[in-house]
Tab-separated table of C-alpha atoms and ligand atoms in Angstrom:
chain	number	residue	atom	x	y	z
W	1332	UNK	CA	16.233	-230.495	44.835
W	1333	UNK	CA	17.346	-227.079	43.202
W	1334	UNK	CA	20.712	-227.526	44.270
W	1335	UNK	CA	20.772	-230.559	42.130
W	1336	UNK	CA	19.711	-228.646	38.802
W	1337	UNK	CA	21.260	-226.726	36.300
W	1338	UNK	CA	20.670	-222.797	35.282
W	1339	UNK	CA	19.041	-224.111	32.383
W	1340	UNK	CA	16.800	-226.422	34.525
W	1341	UNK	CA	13.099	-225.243	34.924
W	1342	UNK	CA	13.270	-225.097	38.895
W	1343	UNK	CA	10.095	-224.833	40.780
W	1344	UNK	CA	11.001	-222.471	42.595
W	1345	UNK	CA	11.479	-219.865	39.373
W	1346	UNK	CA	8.015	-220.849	37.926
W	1347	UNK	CA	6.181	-218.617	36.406
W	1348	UNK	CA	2.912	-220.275	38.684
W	1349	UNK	CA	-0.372	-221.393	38.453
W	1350	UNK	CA	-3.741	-219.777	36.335
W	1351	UNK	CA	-5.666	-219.888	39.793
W	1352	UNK	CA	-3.014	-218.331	43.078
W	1353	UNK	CA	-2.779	-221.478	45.336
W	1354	UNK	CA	-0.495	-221.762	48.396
W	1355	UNK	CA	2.827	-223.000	47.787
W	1356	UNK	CA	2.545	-226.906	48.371
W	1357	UNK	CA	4.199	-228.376	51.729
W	1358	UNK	CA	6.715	-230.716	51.681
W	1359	UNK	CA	6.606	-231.203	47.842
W	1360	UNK	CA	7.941	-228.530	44.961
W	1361	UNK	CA	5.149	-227.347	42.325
W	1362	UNK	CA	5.842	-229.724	40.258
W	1363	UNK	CA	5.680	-232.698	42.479
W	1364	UNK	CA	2.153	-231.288	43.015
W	1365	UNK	CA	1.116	-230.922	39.292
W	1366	UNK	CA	2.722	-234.669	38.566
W	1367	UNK	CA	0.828	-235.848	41.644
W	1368	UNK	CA	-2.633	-234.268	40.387
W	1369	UNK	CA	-2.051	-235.453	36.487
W	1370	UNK	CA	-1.713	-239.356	38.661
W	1371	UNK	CA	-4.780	-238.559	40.435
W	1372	UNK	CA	-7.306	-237.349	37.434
W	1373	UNK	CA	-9.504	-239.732	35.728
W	1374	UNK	CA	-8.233	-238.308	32.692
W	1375	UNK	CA	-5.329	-240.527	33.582
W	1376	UNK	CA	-6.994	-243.589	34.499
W	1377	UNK	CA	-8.731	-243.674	31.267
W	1378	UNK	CA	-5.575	-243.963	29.559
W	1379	UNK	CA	-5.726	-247.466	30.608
W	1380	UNK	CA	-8.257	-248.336	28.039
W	1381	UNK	CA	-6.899	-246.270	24.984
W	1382	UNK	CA	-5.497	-247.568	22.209
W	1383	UNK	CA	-1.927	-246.665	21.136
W	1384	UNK	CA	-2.046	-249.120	18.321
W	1385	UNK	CA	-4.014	-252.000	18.760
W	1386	UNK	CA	-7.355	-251.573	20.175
W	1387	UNK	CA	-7.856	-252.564	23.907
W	1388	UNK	CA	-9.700	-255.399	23.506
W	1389	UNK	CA	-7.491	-257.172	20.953
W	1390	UNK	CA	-4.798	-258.728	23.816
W	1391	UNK	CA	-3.719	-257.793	26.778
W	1392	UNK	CA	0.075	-257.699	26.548
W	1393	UNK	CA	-0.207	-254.687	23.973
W	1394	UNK	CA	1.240	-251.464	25.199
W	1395	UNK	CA	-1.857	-248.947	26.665
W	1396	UNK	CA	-1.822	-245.156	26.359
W	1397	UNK	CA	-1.154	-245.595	30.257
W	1398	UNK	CA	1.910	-248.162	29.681
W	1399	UNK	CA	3.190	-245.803	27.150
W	1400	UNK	CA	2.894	-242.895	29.074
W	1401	UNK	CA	4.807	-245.010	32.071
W	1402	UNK	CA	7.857	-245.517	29.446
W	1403	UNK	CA	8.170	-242.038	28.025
W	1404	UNK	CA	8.237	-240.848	31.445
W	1405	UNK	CA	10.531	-243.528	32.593
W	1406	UNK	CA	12.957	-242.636	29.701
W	1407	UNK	CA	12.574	-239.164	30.499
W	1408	UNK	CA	13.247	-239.351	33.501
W	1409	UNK	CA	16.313	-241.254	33.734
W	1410	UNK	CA	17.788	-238.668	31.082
W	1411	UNK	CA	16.270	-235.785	32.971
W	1412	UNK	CA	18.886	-236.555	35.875
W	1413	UNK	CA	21.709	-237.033	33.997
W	1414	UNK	CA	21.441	-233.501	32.536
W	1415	UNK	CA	20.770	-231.867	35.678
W	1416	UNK	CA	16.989	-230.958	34.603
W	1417	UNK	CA	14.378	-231.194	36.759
W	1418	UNK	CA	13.050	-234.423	36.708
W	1419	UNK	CA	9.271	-234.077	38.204
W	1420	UNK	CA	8.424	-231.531	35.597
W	1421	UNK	CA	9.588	-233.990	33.425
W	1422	UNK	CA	7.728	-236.612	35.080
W	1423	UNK	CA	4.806	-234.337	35.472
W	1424	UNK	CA	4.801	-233.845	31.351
W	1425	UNK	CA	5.287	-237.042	30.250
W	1426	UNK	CA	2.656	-238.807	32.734
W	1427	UNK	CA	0.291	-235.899	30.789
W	1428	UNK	CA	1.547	-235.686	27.058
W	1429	UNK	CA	-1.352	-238.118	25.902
W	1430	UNK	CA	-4.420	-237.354	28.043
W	1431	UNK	CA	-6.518	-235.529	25.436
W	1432	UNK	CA	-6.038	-238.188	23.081
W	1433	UNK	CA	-9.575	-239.766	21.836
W	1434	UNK	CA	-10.370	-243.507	21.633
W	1435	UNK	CA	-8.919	-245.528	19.152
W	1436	UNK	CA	-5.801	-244.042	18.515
W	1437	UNK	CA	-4.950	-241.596	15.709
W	1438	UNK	CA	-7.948	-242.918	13.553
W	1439	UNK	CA	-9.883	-242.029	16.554
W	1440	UNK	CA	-8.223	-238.425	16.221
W	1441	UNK	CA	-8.316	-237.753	12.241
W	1442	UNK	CA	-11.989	-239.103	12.276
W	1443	UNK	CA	-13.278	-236.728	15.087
W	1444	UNK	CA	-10.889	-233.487	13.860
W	1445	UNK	CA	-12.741	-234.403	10.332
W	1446	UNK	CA	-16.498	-233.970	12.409
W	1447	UNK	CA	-14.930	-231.086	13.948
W	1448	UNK	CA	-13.620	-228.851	11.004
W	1449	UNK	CA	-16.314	-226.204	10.694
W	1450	UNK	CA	-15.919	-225.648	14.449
W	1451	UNK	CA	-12.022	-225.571	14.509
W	1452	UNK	CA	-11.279	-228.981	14.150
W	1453	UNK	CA	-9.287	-231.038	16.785
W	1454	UNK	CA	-6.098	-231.817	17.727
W	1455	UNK	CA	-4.905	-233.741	20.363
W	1456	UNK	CA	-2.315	-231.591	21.813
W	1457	UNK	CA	-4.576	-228.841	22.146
W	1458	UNK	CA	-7.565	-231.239	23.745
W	1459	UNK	CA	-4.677	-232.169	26.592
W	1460	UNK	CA	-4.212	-229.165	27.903
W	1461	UNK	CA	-8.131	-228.571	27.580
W	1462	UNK	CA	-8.499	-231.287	29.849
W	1463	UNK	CA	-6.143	-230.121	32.578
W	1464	UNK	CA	-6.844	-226.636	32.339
W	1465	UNK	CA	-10.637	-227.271	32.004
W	1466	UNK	CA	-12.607	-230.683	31.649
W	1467	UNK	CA	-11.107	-232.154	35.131
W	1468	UNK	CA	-13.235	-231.255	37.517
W	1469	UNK	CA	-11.985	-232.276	40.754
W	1470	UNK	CA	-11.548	-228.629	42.805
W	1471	UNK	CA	-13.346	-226.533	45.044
W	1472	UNK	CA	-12.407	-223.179	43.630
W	1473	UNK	CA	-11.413	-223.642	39.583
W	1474	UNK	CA	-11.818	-226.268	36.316
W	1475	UNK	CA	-9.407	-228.359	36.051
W	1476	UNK	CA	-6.333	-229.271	37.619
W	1477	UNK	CA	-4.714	-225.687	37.658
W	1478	UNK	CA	-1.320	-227.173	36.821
W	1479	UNK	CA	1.821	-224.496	36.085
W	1480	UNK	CA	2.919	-222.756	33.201
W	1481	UNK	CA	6.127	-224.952	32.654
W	1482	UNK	CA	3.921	-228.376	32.798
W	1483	UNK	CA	1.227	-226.683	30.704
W	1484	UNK	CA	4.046	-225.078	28.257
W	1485	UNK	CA	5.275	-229.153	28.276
W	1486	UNK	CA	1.579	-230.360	27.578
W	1487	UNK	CA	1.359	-228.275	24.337
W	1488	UNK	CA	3.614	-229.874	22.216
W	1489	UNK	CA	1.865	-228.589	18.592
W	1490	UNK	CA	-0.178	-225.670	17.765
W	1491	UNK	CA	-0.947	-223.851	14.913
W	1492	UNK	CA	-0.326	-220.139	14.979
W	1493	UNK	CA	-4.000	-219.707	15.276
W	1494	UNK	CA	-4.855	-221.766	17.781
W	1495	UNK	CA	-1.904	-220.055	19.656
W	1496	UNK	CA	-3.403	-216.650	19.251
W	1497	UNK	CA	-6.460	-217.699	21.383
W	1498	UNK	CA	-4.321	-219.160	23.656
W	1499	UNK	CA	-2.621	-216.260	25.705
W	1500	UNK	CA	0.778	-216.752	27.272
W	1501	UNK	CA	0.997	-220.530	26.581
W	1502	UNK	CA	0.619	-220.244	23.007
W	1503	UNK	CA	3.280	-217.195	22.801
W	1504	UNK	CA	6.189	-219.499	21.552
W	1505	UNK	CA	4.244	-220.744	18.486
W	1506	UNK	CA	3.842	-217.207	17.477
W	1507	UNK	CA	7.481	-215.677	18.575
W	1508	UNK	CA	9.054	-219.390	17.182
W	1509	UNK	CA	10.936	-220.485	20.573
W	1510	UNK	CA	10.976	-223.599	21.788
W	1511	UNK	CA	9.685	-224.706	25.435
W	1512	UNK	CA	12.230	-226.041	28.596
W	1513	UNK	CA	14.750	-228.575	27.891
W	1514	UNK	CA	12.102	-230.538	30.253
W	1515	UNK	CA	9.678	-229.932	27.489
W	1516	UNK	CA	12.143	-230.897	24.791
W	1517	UNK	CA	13.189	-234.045	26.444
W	1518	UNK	CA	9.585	-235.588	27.303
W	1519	UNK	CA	9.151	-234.832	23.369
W	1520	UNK	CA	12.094	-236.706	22.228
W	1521	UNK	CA	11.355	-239.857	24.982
W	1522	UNK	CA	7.806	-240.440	23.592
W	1523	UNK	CA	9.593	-240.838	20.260
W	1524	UNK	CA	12.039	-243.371	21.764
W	1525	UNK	CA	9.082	-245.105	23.687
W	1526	UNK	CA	6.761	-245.808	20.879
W	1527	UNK	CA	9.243	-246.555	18.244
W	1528	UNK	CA	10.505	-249.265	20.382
W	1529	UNK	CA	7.187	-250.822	22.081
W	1530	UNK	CA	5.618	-251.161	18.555
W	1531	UNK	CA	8.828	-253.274	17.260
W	1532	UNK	CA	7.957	-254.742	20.272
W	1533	UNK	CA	3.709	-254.769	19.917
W	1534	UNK	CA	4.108	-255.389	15.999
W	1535	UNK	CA	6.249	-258.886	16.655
W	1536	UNK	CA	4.085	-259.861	19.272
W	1537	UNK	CA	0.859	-259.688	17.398
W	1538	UNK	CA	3.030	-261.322	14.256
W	1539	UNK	CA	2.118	-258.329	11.967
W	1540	UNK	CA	5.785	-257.677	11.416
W	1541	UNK	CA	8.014	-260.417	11.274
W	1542	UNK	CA	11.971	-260.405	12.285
W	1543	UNK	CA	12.982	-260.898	8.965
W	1544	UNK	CA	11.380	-257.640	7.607
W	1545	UNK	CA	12.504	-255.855	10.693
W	1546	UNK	CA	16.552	-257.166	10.001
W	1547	UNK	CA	16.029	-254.859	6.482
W	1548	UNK	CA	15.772	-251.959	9.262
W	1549	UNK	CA	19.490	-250.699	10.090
W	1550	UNK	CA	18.690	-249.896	13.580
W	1551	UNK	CA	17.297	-252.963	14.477
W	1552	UNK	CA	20.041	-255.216	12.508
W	1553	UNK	CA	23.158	-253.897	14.162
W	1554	UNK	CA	21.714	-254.667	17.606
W	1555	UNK	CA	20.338	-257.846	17.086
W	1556	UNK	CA	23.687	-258.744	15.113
W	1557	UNK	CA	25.380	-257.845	18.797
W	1558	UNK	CA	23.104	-259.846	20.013
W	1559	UNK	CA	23.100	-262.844	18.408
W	1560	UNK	CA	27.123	-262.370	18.397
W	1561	UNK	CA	27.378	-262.525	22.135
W	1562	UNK	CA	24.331	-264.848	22.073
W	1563	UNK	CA	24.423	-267.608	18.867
W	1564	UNK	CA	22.037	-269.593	20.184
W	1565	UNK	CA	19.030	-266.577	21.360
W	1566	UNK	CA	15.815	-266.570	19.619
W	1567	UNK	CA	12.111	-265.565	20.436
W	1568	UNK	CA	10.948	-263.450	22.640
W	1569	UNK	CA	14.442	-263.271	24.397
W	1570	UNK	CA	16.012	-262.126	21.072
W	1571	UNK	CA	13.649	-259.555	20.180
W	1572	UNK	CA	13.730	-258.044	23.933
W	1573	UNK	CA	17.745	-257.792	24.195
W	1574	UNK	CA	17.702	-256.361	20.633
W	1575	UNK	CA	15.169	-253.430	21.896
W	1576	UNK	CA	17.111	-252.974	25.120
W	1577	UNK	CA	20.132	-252.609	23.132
W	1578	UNK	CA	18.579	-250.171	20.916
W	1579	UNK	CA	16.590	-247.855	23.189
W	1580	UNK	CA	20.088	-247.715	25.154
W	1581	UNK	CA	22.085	-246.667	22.215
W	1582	UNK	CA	18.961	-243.970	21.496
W	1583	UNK	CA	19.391	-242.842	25.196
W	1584	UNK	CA	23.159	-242.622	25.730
W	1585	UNK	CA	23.187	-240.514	21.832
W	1586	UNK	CA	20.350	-238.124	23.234
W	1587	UNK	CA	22.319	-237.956	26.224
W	1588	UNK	CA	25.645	-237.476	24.880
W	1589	UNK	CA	24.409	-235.030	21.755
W	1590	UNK	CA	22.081	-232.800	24.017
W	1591	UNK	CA	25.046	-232.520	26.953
W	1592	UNK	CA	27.200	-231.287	24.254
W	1593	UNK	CA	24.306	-228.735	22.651
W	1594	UNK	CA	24.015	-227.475	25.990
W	1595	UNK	CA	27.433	-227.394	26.366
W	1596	UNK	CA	28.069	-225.420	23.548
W	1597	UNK	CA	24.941	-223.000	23.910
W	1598	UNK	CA	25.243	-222.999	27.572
W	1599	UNK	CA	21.962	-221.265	28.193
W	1600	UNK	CA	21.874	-219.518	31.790
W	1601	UNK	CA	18.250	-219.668	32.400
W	1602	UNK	CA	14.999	-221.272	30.682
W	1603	UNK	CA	14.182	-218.388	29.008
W	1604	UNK	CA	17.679	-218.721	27.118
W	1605	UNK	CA	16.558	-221.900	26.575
W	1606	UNK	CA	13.403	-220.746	25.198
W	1607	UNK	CA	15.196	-218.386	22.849
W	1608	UNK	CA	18.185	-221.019	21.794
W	1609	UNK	CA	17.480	-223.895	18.954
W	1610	UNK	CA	16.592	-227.424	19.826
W	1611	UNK	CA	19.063	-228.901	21.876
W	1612	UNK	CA	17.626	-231.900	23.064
W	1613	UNK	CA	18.808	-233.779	19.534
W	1614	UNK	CA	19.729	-237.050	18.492
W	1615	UNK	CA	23.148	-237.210	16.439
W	1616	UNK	CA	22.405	-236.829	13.038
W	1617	UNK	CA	23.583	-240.168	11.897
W	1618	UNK	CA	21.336	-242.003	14.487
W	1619	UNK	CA	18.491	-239.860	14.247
W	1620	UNK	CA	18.775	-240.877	10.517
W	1621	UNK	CA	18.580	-244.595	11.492
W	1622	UNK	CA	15.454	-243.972	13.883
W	1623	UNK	CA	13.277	-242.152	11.331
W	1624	UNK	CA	13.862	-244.878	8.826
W	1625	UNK	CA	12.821	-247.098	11.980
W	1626	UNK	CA	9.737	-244.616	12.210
W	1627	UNK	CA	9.140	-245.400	8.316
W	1628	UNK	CA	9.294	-248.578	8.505
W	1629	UNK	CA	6.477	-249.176	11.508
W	1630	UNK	CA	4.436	-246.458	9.406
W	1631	UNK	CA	4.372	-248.898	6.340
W	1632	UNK	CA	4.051	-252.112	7.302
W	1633	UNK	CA	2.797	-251.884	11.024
W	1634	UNK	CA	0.654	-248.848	10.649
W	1635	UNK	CA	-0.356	-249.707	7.658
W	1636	UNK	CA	-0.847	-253.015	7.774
W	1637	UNK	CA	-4.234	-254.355	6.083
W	1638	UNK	CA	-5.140	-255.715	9.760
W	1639	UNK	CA	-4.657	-252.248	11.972
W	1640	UNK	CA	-6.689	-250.569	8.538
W	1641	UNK	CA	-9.622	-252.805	8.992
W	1642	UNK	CA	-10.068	-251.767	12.656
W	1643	UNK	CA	-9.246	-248.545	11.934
W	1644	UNK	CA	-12.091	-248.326	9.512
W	1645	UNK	CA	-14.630	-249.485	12.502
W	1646	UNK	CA	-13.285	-247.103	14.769
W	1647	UNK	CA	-13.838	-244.345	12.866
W	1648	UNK	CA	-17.301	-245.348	11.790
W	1649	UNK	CA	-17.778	-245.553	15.812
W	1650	UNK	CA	-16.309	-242.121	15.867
W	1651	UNK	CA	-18.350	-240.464	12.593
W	1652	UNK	CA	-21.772	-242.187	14.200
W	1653	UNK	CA	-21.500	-240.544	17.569
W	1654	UNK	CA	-20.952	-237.469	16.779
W	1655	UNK	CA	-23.639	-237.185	14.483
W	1656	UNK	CA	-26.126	-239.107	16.720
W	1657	UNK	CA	-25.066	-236.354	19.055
W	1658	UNK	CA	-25.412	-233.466	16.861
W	1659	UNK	CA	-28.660	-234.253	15.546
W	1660	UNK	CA	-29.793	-234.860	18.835
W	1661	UNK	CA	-28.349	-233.278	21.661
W	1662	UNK	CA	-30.685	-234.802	23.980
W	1663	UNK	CA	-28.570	-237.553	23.894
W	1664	UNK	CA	-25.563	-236.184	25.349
W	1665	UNK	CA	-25.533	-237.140	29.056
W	1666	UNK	CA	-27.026	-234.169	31.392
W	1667	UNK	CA	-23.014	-232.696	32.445
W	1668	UNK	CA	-22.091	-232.562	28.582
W	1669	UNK	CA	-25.673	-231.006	27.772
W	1670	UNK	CA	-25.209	-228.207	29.960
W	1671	UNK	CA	-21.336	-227.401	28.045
W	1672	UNK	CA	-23.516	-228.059	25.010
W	1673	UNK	CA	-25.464	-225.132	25.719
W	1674	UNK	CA	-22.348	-222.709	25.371
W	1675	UNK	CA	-20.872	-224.722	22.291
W	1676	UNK	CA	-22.882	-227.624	21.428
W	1677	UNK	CA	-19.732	-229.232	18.720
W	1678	UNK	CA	-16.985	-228.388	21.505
W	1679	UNK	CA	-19.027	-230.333	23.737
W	1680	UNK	CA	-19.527	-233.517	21.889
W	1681	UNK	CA	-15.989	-233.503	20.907
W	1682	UNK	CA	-15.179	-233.248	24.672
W	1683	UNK	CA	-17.339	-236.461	25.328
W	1684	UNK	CA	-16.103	-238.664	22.543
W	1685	UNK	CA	-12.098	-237.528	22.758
W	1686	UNK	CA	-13.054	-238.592	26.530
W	1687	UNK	CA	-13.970	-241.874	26.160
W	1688	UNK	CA	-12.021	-244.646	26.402
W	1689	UNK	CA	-12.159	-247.691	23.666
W	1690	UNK	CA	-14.968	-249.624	25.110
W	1691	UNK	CA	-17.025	-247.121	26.054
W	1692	UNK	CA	-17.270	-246.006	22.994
W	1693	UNK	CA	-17.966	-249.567	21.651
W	1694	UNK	CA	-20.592	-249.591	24.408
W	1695	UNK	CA	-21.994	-246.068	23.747
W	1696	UNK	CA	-22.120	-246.808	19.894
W	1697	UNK	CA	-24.423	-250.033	20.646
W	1698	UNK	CA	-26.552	-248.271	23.079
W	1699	UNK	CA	-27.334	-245.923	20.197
W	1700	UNK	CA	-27.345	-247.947	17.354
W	1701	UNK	CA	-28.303	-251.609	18.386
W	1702	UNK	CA	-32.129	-252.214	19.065
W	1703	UNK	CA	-31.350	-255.457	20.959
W	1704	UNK	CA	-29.236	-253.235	23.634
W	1705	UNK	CA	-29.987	-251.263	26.481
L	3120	MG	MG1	2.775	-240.399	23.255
């Protein structure tokens, strides 16, 4: 495997290791091993009952934190290779970019960071590397999964300067302004391209947006213009999925293209070069101008719609009543979390609710506030 990657490829073999020593792994490279234990953590299997935008009992064909994650590392991957990077880091970061994310989506996030300001607040980023380097708890001999630098470097996408001070070494770059591995950089860049194109896809589906608003969107309109050019007669469901194939391959190949070049012309001979150098996994600027007006344009009228903001609104009542049930009573908190409690009773009920998935919390906000429940 290293003798398919680049200088500016984080190999395993140049890591700069784990928190806890561990033996090197046999037969895999470290980050095989910290993708294979991100699979294996429940963190991960409750992914499959977050929201990303619709909540996970409103229909099953809507894209799942875990579905997501699956595309942004599938995207990742693919590009990964064709720059010579190393592709299980970038596996291994994209499969983990969304694990501390709460129930409910970002309402489920603003509403709990809004419960959580006098203790820090909370932020999602920060809450998934809390729950590899600290909530799993799966090992013998350490919290958490005791993943690598590089995959914990990739984790932490955001921090404030702050936060990064408490932080040690993985919060250095915040503070010194570098950026993380090209790995890092890419999984980044592939969530973007994932959820921008699922929710065209998600938002038709559930008939919030319609194809006629989305033909005012430039990005959209050329493709499906290609589309319907090679294809008069397409419509549906088959016209909407070649027009998002057609764009999430024209977002690809310009990543691809643009970031070969930026490396090209930066040509960094190790990661920390890379560290040091600007951004240079980029989109053009001309299509990275038609994908944020694609990002505008899902933040007003899918976002936004009046639909998402009425669930939105229960979610974060469900949100706002559990932690105060909690905080008023800790008794309530299941024995494991009433033990953390003990050390920082508000860090601990955030680590329960941002660990639920949707229903649970449903579930958990009947058993507490429903007399006709158990
Ligand atoms: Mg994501």
């Amino acid at each position: 495997m290293p003798e398919r990657s680049a200088p500016y490829a984080a190999a395993p073999a140049r890591t700069q290791g784990r928190r806890h020593a561990e033996p090197p792994p046999r037969g895999r490279s470290e980050y095989q091993r910290d993708r294979d234990r991100i699979i294996h953590s429940t963190a991960f299997r409750r992914l499959e009952y977050k929201t990303q935008v619709f909540v996970n009992h409103e229909g099953d064909l809507f894209r799942t934190r875990l579905t997501h994650s699956l595309e942004v590392a599938q995207i990742a991957r693919s590009i990964a290779r064709r720059l010579k990077l190393d592709e299980d880091l970038t596996e291994a970061i994209a499969l983990a970019h969304d694990l501390g994310h709460t129930p409910f989506g970002h309402t489920g996030q603003d509403a709990l960071n809004e419960c959580m300001k006098p203790w820090g607040g909370f932020e999602h980023n920060l809450q998934s590397l809390r729950v590899v380097d600290l909530l799993e708890q799966r090992y013998a001999e350490f919290d958490g999964l005791n993943l690598t630098f590089e995959t914990r470097e990739g984790i932490l996408k955001h921090c404030s300067v702050k936060h990064a001070r408490q932080l040690g070494d993985i919060g250095q770059r915040f503070i010194r302004k570098q950026r993380p591995s090209l790995e890092a950089q890419l999984a980044n860049v592939a969530d973007e391209i994932a959820y921008n194109n699922h929710d065209v896809d998600d938002g038709l589906r559930s008939g919030l947006v319609t194809l006629e608003q989305l033909a005012e969107v430039r990005l959209f309109k050329r493709h499906m213009d290609v589309t319907l050019k090679a294809y008069p007669a397409l419509s549906g469901r088959r016209l909407t999925h070649e027009t998002i194939r057609r764009m999430i391959d024209t977002l690809v190949t310009d990543l691809l293209d643009t970031s070969a070049q930026n490396i090209r012309r930066h040509a960094p001979g190790s990661v920390d070069e890379v560290r040091a150098a600007p951004a240079l996994i980029a989109f053009s600027p001309e299509v990275n101008e038609e994908q944020l007006a694609l990002k505008r344009f899902l933040r007003d009228n899918l976002y936004r719609h009046y639909r998402v903001a009425r669930m939105s609104r229960k979610a974060r009542r469900i949100v706002v009543d559990l932690f105060e049930a909690f905080a008023g009573e800790p008794r309530l908190l299941p024995p494991e979390f009433q033990h953390r409690a003990a050390a920082d009773q508000p860090r601990a009920i955030a680590d329960y609710i941002a660990g639920m998935t949707d229903r649970y919390a449903m579930l958990e906000h009947r058993r507490l506030f429903a007399m006709e429940e158990t």
